[in-house]
Tab-separated table of C-alpha atoms in Angstrom:
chain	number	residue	atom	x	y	z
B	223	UNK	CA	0.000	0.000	0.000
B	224	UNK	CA	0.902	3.428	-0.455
B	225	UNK	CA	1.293	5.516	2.578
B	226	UNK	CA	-1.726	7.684	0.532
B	227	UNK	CA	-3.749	4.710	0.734
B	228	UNK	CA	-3.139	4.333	4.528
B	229	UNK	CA	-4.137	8.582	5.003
B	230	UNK	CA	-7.056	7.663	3.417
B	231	UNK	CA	-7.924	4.430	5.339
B	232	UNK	CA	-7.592	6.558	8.360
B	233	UNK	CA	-9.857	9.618	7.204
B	234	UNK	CA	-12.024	6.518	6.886
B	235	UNK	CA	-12.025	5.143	9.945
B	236	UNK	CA	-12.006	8.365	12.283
B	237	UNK	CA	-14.757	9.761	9.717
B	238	UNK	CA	-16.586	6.413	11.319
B	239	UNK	CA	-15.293	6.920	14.795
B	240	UNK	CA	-16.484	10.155	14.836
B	241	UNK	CA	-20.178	9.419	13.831
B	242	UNK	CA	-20.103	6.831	16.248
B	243	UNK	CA	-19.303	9.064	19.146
B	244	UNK	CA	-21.900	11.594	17.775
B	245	UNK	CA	-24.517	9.099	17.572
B	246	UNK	CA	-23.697	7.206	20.825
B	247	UNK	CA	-23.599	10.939	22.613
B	248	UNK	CA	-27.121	11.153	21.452
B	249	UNK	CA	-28.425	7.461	22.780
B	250	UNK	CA	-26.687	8.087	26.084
B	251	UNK	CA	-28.730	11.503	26.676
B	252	UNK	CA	-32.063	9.832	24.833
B	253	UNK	CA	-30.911	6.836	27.635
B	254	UNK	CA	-31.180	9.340	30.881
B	255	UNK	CA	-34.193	10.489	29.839
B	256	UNK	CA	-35.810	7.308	30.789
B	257	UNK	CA	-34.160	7.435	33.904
B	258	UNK	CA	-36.247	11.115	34.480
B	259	UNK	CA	-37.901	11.418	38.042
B	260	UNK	CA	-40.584	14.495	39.216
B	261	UNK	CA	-43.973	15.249	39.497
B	262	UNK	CA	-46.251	16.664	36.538
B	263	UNK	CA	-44.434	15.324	33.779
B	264	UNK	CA	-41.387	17.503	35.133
B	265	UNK	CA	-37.935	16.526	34.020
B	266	UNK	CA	-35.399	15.932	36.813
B	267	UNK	CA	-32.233	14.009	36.456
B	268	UNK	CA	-31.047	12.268	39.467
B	269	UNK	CA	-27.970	13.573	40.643
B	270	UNK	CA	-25.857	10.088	40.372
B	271	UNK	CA	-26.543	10.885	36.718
B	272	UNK	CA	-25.272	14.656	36.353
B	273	UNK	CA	-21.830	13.180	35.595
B	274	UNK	CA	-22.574	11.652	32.955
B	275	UNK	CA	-25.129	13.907	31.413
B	276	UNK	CA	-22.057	16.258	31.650
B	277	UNK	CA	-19.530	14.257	30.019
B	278	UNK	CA	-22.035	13.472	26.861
B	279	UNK	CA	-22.371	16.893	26.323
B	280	UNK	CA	-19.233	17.725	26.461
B	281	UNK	CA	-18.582	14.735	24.350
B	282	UNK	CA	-21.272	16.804	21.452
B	283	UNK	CA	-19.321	20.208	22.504
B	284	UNK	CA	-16.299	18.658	21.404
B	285	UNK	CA	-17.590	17.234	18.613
B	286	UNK	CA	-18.402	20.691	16.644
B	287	UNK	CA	-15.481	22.074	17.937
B	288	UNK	CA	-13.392	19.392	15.918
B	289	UNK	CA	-14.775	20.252	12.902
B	290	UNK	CA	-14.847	23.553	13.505
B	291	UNK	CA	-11.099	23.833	14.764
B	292	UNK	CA	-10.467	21.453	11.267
B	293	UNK	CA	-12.416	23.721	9.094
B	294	UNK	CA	-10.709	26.842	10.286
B	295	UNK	CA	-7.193	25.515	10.249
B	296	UNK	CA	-7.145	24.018	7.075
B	297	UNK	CA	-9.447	26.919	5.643
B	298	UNK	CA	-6.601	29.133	6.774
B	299	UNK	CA	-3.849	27.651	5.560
B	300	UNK	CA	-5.441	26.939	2.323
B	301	UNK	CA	-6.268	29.987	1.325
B	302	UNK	CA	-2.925	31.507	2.302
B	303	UNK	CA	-0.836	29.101	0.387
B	304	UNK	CA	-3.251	30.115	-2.722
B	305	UNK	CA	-2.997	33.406	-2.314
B	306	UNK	CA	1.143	32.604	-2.841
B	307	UNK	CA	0.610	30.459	-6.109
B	308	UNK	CA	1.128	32.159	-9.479
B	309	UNK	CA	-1.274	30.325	-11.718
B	310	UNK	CA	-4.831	30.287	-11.975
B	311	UNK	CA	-5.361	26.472	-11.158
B	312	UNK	CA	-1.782	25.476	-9.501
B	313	UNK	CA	-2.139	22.642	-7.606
B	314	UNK	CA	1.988	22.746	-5.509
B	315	UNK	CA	2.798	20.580	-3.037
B	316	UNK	CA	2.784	21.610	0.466
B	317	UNK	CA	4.131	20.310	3.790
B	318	UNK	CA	1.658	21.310	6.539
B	319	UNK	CA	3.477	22.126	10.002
B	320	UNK	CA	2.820	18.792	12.618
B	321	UNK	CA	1.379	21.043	15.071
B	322	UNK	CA	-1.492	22.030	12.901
B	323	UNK	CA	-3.465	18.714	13.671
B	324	UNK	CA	-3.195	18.837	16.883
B	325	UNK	CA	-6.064	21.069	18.641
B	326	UNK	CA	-8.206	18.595	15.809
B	327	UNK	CA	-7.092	15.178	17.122
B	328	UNK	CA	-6.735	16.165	20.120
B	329	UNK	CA	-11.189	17.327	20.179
B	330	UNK	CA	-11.295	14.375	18.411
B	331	UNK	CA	-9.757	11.592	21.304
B	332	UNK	CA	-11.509	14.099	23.926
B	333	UNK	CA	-14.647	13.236	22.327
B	334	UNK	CA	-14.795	9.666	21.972
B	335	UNK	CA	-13.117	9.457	25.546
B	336	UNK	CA	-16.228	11.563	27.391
B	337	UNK	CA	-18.259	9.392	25.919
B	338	UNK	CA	-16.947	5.981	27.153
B	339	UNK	CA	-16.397	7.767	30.380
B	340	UNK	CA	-20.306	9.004	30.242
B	341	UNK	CA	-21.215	5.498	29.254
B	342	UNK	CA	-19.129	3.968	32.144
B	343	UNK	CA	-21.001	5.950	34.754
B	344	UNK	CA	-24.332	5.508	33.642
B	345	UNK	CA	-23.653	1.727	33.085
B	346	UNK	CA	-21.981	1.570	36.220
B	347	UNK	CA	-25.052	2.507	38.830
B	348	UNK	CA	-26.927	-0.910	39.647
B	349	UNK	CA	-29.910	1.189	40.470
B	350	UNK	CA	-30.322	2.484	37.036
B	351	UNK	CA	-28.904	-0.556	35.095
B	352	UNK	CA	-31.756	-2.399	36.768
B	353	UNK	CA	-34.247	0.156	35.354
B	354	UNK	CA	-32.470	0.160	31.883
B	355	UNK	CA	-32.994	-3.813	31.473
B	356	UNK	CA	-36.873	-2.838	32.797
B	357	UNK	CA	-37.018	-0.445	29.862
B	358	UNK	CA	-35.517	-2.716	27.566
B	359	UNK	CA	-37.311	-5.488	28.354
B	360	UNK	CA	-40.646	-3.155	27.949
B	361	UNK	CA	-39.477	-2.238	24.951
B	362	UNK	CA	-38.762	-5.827	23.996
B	363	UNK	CA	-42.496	-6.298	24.739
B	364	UNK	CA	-44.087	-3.915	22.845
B	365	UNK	CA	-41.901	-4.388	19.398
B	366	UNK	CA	-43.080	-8.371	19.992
B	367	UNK	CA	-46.909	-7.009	20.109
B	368	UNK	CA	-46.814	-4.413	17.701
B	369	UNK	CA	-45.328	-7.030	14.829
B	370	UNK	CA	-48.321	-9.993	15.818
């Protein structure tokens, strides 16, 4: 393989890993709000799960910021390296400084990490992994229904 093929295997993969994280960010804050408590239909989160309802948004904070860290960096220094070219249409090659990517893979491991550290806690509680497998097997119950 060509070490192009392998840049592109990873845009690949962390192009995956980060619609994972976006979509597991998501489930984890559509998950506590079956664990809601209060009267009148009021939402209240119970306070072993502020933690992680914390760490999953942060997890979706950090997941805009990536791409829009990425989009300004790379704006940036594409447009001033075109401003430099001569030729309508030049296509030169460039070397990019190292430290460039960093602030971008850096959001990007602090993303996927506060969400397996939001999962952790929430999966971690007996109290509400009891009341998860309650849901689920509710849920269970009602997709076998609805399809007889």
């Amino acid at each position: 393989m060509k070490l192009s093929d392998y840049k592109d295997d990873y845009y690949v993969f962390s192009g995956l890993a980060s619609s994972a994280s976006r979509q597991l960010a998501f489930a984890g804050i559509a998950l506590l709000w079956l664990f809601k408590s209060g009267d009148n239909g009021a939402y209240k989160l119970p306070k072993q799960l502020f933690v992680p309802a914390a760490a999953l948004i942060i997890a979706l904070a950090c997941d805009i910021l990536h791409y829009v860290t990425g989009s300004l960096i790379w704006g940036t220094f594409f447009r001033s390296n075109e401003k430099k070219t001569k030729e309508i249409g030049e296509d030169p090659e460039l070397e990019a400084p190292s430290y460039y990517s960093w602030p971008i893979t850096a959001l990007f491991f602090l993303k996927i990490i506060a969400v397996i550290f939001a999962y952790y806690h929430i999966l971690r509680s007996e109290e509400h992994t009891s009341e998860l497998q309650s849901h689920s097997f509710i849920s269970y119950a009602v997709f076998c229904l609805k399809k007889k």
